[in-house]
Short mmCIF file of N, CA and C in Angstrom, two decimals:
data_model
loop_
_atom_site.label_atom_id
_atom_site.label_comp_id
_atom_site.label_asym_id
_atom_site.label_seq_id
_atom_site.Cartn_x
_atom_site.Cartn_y
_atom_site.Cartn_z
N UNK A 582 267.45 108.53 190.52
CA UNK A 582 266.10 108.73 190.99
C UNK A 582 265.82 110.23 191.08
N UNK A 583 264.96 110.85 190.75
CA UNK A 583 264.28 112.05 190.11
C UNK A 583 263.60 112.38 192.00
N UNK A 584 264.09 113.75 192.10
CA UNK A 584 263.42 113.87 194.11
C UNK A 584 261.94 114.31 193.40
N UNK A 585 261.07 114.42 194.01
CA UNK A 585 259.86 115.26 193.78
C UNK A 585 259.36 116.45 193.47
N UNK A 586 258.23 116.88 192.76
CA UNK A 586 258.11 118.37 193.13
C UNK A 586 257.84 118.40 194.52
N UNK A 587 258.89 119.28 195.18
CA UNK A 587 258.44 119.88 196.03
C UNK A 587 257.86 120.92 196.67
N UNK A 588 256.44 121.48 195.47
CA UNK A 588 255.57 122.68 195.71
C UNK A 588 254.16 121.70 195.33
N UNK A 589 254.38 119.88 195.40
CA UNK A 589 253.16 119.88 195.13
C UNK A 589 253.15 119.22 196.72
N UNK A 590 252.10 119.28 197.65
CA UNK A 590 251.52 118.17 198.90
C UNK A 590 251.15 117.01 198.19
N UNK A 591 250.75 117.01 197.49
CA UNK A 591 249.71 115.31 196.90
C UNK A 591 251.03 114.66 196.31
N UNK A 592 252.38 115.32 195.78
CA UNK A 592 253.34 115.08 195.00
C UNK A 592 254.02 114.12 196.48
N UNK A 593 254.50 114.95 197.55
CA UNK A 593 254.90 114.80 198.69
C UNK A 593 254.25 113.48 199.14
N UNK A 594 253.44 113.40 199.52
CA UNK A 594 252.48 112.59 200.19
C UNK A 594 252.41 111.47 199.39
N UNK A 595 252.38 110.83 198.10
CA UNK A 595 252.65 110.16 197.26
C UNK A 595 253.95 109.58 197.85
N UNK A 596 255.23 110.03 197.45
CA UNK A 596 256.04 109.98 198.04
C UNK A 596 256.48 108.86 199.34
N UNK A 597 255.94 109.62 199.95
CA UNK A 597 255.42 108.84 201.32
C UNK A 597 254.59 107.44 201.30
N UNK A 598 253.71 107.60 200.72
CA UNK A 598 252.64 106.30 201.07
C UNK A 598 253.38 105.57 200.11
N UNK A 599 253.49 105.41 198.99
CA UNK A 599 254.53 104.66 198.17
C UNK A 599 256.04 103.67 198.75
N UNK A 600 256.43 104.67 199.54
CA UNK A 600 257.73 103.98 200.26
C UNK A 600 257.31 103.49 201.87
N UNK A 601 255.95 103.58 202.35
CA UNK A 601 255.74 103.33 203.54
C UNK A 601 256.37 104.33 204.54
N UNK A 602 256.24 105.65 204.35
CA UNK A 602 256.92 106.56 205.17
C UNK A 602 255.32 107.53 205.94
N UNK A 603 255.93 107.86 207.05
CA UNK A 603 254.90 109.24 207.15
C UNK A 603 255.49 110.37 208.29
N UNK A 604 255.25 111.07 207.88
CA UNK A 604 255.75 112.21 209.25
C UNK A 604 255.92 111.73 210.30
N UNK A 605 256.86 112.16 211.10
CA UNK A 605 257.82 112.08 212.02
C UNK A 605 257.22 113.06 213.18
N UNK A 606 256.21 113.03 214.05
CA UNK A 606 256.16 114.44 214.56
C UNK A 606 257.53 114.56 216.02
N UNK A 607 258.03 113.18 216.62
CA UNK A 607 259.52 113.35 217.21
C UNK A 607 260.17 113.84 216.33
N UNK A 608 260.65 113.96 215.19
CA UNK A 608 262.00 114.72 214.60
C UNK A 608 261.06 115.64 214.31
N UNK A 609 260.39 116.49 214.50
CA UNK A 609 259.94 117.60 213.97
C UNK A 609 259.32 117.79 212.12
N UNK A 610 259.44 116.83 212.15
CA UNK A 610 259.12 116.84 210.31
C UNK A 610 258.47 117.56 209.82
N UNK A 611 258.43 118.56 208.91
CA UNK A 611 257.61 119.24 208.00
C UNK A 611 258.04 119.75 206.53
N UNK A 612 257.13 119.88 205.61
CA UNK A 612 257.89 120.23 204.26
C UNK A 612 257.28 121.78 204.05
N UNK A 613 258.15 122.49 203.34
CA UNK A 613 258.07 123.54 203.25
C UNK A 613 257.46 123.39 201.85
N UNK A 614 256.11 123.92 201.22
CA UNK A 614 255.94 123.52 199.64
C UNK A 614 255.80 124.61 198.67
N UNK A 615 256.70 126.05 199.42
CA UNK A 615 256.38 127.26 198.59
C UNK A 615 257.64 127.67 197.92
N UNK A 616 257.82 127.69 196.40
CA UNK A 616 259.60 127.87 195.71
C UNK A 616 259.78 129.31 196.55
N UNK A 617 259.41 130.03 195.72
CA UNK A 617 259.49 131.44 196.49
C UNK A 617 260.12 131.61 198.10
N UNK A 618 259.66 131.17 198.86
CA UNK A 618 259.85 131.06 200.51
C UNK A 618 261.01 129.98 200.71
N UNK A 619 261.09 129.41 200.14
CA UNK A 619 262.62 127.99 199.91
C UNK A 619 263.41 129.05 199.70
N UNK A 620 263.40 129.60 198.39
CA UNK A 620 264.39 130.33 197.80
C UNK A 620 264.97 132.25 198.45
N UNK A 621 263.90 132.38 199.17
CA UNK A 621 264.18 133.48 200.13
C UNK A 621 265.08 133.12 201.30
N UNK A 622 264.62 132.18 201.80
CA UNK A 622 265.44 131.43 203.11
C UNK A 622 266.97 131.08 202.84
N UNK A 623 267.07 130.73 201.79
CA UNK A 623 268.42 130.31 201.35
C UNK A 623 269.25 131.55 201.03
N UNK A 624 268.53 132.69 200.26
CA UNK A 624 269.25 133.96 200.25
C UNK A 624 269.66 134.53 201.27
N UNK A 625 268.94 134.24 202.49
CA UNK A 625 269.79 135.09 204.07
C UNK A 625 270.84 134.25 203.72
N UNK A 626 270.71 132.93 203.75
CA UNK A 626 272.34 132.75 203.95
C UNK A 626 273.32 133.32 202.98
N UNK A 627 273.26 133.81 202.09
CA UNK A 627 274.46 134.12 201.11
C UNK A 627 275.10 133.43 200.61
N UNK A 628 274.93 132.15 200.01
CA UNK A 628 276.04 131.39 199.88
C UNK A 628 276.52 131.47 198.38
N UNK A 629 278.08 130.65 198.44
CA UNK A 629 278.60 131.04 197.48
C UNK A 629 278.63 129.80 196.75
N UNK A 630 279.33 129.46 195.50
CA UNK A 630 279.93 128.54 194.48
C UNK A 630 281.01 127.87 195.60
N UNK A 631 280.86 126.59 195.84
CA UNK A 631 282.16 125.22 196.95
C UNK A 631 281.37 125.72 198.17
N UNK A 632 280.92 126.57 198.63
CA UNK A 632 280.93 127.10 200.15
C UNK A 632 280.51 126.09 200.84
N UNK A 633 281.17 125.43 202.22
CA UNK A 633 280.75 124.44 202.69
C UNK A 633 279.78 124.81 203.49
N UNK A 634 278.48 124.35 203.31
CA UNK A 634 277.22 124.31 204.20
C UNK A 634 276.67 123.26 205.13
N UNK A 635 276.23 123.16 206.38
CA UNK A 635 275.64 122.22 206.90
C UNK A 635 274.12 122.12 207.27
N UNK A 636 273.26 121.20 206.81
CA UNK A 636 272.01 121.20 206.59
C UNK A 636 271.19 120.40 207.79
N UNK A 637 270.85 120.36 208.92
CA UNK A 637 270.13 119.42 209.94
C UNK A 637 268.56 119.18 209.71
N UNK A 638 268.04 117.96 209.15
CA UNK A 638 266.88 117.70 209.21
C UNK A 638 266.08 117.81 207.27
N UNK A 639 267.12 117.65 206.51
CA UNK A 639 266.52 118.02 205.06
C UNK A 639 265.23 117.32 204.88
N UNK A 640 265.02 116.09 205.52
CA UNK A 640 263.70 115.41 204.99
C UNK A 640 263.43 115.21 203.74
N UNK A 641 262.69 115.74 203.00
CA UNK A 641 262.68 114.98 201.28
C UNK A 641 263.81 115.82 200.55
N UNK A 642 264.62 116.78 201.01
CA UNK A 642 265.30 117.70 200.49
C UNK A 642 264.86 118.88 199.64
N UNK A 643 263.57 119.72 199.87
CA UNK A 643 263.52 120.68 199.18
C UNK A 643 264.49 121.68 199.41
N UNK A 644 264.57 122.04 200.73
CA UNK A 644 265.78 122.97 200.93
C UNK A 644 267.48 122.65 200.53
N UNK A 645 267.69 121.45 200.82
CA UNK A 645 268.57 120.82 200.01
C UNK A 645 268.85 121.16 198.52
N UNK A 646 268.02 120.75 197.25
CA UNK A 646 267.72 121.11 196.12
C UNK A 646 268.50 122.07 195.73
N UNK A 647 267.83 123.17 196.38
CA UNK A 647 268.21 124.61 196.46
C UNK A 647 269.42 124.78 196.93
N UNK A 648 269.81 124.43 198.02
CA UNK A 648 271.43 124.58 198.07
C UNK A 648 272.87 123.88 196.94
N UNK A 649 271.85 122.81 197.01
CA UNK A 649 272.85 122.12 195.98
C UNK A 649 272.94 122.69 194.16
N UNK A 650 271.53 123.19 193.99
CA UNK A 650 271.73 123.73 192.88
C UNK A 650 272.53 124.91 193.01
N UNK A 651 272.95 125.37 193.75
CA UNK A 651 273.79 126.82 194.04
C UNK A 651 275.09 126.43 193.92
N UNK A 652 275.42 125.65 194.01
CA UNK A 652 276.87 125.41 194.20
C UNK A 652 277.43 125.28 195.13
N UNK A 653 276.78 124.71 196.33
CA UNK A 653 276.95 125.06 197.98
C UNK A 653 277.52 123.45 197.69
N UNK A 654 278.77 122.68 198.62
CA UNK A 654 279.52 121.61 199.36
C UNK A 654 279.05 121.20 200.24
N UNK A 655 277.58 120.44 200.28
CA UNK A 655 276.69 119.78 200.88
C UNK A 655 276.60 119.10 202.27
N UNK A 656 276.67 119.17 203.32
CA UNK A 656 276.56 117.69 204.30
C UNK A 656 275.31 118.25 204.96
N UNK A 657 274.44 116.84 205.17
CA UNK A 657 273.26 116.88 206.02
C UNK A 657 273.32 116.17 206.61
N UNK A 658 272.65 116.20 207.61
CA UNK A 658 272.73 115.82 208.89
C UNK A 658 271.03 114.71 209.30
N UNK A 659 270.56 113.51 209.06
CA UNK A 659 269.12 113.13 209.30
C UNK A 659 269.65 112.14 209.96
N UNK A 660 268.46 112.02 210.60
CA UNK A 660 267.94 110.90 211.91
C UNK A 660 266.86 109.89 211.67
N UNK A 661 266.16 110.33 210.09
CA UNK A 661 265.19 109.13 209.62
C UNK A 661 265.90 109.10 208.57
N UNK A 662 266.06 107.13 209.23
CA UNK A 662 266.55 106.26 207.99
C UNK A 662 266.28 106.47 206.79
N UNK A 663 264.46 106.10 206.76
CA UNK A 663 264.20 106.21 205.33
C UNK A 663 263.92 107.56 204.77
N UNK A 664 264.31 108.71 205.42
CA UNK A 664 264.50 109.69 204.35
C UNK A 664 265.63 109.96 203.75
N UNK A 665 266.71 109.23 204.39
CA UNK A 665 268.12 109.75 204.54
C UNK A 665 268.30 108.64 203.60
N UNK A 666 267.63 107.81 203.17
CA UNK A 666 267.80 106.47 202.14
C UNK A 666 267.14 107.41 200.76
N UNK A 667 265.81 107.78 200.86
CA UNK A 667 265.54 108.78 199.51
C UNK A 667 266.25 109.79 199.35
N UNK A 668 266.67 110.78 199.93
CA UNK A 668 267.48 111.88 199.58
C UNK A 668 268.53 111.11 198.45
N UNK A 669 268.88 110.14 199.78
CA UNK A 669 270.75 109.31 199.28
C UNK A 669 270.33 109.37 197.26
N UNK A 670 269.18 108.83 197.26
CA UNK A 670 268.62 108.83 195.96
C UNK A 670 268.57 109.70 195.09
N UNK A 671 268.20 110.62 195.82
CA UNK A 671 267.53 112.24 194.62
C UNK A 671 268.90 112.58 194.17
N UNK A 672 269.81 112.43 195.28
CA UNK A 672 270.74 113.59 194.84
C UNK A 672 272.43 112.76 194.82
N UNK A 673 271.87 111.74 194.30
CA UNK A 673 273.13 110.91 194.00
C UNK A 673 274.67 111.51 193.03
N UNK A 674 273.83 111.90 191.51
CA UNK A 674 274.82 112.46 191.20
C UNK A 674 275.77 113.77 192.03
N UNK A 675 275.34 114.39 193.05
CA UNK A 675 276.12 115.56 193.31
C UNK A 675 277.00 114.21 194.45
N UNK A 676 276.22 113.59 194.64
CA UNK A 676 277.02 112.24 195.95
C UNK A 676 278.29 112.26 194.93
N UNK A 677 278.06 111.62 193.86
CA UNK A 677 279.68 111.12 193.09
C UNK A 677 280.11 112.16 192.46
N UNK A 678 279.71 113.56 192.76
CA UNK A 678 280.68 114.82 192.43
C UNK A 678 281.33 115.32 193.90
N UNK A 679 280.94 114.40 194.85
CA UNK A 679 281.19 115.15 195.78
C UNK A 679 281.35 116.12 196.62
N UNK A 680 279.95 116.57 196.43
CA UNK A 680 279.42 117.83 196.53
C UNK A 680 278.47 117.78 197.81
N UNK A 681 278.13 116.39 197.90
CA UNK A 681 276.91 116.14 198.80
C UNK A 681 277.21 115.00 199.56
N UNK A 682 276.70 114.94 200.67
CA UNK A 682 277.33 113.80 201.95
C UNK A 682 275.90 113.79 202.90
N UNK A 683 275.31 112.35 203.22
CA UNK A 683 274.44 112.40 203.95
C UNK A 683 275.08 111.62 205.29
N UNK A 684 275.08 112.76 206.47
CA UNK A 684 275.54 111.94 208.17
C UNK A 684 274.35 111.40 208.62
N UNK A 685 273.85 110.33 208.68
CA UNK A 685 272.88 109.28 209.10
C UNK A 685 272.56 109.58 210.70
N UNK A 686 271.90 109.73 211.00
CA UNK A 686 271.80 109.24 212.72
C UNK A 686 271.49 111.50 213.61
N UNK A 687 271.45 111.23 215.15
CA UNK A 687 271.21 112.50 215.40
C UNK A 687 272.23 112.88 215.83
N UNK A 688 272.15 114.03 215.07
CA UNK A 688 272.73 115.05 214.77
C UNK A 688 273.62 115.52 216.27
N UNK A 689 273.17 115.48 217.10
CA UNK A 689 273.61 115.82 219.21
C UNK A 689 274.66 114.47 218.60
N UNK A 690 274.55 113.98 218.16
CA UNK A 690 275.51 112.66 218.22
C UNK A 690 276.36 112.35 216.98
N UNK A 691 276.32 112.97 215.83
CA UNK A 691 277.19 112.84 215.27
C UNK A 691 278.16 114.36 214.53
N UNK A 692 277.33 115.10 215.04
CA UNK A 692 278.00 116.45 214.08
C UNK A 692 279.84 116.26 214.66
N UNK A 693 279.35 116.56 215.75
CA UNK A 693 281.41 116.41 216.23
C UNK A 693 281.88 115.43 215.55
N UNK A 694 282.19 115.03 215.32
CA UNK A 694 282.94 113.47 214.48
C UNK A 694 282.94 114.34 213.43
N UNK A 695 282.18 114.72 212.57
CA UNK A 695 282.06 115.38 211.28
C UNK A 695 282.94 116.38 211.18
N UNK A 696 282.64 117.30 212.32
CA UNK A 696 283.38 118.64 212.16
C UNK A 696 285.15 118.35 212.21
N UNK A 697 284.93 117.36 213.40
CA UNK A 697 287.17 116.79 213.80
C UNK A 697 287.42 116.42 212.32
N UNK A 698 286.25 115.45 211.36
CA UNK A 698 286.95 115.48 210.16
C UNK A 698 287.01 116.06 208.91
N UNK A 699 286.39 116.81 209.31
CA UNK A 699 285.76 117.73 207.55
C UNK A 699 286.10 119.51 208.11
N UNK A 700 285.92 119.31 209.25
CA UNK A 700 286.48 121.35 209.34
C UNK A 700 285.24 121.95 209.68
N UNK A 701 285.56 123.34 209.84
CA UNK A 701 284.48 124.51 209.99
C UNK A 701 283.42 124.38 209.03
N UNK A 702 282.06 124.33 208.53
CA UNK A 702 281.45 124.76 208.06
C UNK A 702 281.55 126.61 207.67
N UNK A 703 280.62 126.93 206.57
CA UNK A 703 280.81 128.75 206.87
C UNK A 703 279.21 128.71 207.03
N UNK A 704 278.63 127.93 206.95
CA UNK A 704 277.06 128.20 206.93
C UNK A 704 276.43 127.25 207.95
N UNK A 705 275.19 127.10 208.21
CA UNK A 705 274.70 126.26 209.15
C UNK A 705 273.22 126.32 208.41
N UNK A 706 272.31 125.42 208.43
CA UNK A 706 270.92 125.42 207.65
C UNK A 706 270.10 124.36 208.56
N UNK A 707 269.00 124.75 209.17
CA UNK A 707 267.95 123.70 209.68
C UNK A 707 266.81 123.90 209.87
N UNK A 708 265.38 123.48 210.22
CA UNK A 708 264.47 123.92 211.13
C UNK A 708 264.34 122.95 212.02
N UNK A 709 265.53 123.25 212.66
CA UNK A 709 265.57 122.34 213.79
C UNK A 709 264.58 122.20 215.14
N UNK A 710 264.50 120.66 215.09
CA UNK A 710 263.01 120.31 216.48
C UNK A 710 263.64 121.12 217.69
N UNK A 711 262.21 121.32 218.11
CA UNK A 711 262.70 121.88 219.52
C UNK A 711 263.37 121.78 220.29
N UNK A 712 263.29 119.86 220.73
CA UNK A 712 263.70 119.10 221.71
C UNK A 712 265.62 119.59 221.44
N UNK A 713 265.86 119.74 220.16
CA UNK A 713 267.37 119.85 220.31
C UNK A 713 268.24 121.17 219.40
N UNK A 714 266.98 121.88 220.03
CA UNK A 714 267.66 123.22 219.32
C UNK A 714 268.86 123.78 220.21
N UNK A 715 268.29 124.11 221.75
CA UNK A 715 269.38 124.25 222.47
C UNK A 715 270.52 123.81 222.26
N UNK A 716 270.25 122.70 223.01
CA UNK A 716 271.49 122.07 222.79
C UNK A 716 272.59 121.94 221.67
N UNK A 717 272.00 121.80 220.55
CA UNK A 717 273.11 122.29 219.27
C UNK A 717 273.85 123.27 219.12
N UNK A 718 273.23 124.47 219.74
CA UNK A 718 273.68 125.78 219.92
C UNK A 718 274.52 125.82 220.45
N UNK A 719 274.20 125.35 221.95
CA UNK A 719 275.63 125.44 222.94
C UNK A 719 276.21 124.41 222.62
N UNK A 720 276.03 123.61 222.27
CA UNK A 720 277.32 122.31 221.89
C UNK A 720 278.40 122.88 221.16
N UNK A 721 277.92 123.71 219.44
CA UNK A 721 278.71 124.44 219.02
C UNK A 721 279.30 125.19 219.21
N UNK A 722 279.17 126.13 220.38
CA UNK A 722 280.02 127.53 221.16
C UNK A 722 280.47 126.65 221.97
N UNK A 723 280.45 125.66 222.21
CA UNK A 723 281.31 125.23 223.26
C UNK A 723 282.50 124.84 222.97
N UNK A 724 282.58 124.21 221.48
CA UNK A 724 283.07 123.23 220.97
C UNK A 724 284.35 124.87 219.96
N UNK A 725 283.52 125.91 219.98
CA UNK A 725 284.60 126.84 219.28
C UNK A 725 283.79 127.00 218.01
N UNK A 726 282.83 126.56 217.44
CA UNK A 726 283.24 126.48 216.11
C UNK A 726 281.93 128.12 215.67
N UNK A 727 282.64 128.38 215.01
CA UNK A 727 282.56 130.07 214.70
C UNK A 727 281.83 130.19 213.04
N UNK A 728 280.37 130.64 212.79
CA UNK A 728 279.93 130.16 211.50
C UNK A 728 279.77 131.91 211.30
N UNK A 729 279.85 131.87 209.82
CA UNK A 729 279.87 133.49 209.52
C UNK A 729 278.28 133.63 209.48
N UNK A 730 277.29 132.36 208.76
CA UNK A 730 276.05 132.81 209.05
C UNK A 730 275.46 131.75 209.00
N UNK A 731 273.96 131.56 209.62
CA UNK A 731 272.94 130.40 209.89
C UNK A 731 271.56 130.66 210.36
N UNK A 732 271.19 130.23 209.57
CA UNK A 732 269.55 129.96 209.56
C UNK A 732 268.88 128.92 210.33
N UNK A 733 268.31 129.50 211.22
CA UNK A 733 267.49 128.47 212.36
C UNK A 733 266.40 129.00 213.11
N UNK A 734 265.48 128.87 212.24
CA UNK A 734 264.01 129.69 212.56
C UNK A 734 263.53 128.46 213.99
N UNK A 735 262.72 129.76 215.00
CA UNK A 735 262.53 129.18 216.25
C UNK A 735 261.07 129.52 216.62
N UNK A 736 260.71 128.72 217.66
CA UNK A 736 259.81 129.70 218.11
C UNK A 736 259.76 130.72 219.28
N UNK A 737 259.24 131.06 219.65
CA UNK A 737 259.97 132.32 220.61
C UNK A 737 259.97 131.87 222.38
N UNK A 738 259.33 131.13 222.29
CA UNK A 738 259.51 130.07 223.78
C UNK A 738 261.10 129.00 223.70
N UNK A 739 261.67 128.61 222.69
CA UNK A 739 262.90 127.97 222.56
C UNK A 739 263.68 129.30 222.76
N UNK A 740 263.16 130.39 222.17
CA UNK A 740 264.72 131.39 222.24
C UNK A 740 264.91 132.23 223.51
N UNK A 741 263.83 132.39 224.09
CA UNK A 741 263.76 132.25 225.86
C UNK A 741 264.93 131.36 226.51
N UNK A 742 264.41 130.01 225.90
CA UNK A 742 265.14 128.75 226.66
C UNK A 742 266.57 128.96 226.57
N UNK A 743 266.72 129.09 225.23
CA UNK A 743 268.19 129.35 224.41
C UNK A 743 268.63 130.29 225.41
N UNK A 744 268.51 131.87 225.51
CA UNK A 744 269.00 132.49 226.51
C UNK A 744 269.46 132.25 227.52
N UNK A 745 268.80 131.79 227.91
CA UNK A 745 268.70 131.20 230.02
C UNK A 745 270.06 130.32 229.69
N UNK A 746 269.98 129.10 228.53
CA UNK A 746 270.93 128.65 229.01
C UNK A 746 272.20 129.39 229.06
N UNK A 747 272.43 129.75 227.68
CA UNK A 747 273.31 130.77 227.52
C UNK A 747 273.84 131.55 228.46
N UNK A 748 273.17 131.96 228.77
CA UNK A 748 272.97 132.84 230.01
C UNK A 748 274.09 132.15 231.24
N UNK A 749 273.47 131.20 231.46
CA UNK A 749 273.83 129.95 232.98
C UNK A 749 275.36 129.58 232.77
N UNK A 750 275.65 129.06 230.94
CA UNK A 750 276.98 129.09 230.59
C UNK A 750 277.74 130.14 230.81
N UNK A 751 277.70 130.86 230.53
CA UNK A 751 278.41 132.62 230.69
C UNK A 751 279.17 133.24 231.74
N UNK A 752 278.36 132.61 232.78
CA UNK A 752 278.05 132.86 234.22
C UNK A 752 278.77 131.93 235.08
N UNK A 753 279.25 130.98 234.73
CA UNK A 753 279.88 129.11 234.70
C UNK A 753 280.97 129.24 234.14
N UNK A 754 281.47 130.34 232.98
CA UNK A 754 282.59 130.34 232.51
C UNK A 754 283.22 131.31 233.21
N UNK A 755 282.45 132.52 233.23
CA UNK A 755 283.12 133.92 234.25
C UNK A 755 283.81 133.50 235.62
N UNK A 756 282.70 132.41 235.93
CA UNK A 756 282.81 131.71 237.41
C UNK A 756 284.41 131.21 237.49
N UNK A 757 284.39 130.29 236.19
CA UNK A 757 285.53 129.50 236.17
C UNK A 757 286.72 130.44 235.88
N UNK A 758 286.62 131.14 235.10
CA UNK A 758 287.95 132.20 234.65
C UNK A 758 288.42 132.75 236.29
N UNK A 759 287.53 133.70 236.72
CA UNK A 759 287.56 134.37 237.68
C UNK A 759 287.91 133.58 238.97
N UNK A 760 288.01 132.49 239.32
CA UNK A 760 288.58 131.35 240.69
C UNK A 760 290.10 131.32 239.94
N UNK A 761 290.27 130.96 238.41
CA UNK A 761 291.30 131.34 238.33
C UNK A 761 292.55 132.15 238.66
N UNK A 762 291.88 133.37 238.04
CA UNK A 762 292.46 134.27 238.66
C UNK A 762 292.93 134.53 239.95
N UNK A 763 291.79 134.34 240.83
CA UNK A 763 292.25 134.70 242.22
C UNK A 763 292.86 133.53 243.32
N UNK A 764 293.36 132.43 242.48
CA UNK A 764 293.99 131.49 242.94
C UNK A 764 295.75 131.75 243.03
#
């Protein structure tokens, strides 16, 4: 199955009404429909030929596309069935090169399982919903896992939030080290 253009909306939207799908505004859904701006975003990350990447929220997979045509070692991460059923589609052949892996379900709930069995990622890729940007963040520093680089555009009221928690952790760990010590 052939994914879509994804620089046309009417292409997109087709798409959609065809399979009985429509935006998600709980998972945050949106498509990005500019090559140029896909293909800039993917250059912060740097990635290389195998480099294992992790993708949260691909939706029809334009950003996907782009990674996979690079040579990037694929896993994404979706929470809608039926997109995570079309992707499974678009990008089947890299599925049986094994290049590409779709984790079904959210992401707060399945990345650990993934990581105990597949390892470090070196990249991280999302535009992850609000509701669980935090939390991914600190789940991952909590959990150790150390990415050389990642892309996760916010808005500037989440990266407030992000802080504080950060912040509260920091402060909770010093706490805890430091009773240590003086025990």
């Amino acid at each position: 199955m052939k994914h879509p253009d994804y620089n046309s909306p009417a292409e997109l939207k087709q798409v959609l009404d065809i399979n009985g799908f429509s935006m998600q505004k709980k998972f945050g859904q949106n498509f990005l429909i500019n090559a140029e701006a896909r293909k800039k975003l993917i250059d912060t990350l740097e990635v290389e030929q195998g480099m294992k990447v992790w993708e949260v929220g691909p939706g029809l997979g334009s950003m996907t596309s782009e990674l996979l045509e690079r040579g990037t070692d694929l896993t994404v991460f979706e929470i809608d069935r039926g997109f995570a059923s079309l992707i499974s589609g678009f990008f089947e052949d890299y599925s049986k090169k094994n290049t590409f892996r779709i984790i079904e379900g959210d992401v707060l709930k399945t990345w650990k399982k993934h990581f105990d069995q597949a390892g470090q990622p070196s990249r991280f890729f999302g535009n992850l919903p609000y509701n669980i940007a935090a939390t991914i963040i600190a789940d991952t520093i909590e959990n150790n896992v150390r990415l050389t680089a990642a892309f996760l555009p916010f808005k500037k009221k989440l990266l407030k939030e992000c802080a504080q928690s950060l912040e509260q952790k920091i402060i909770r760990l010093f706490l805890h080290f430091a009773s240590g010590l003086m025990m």
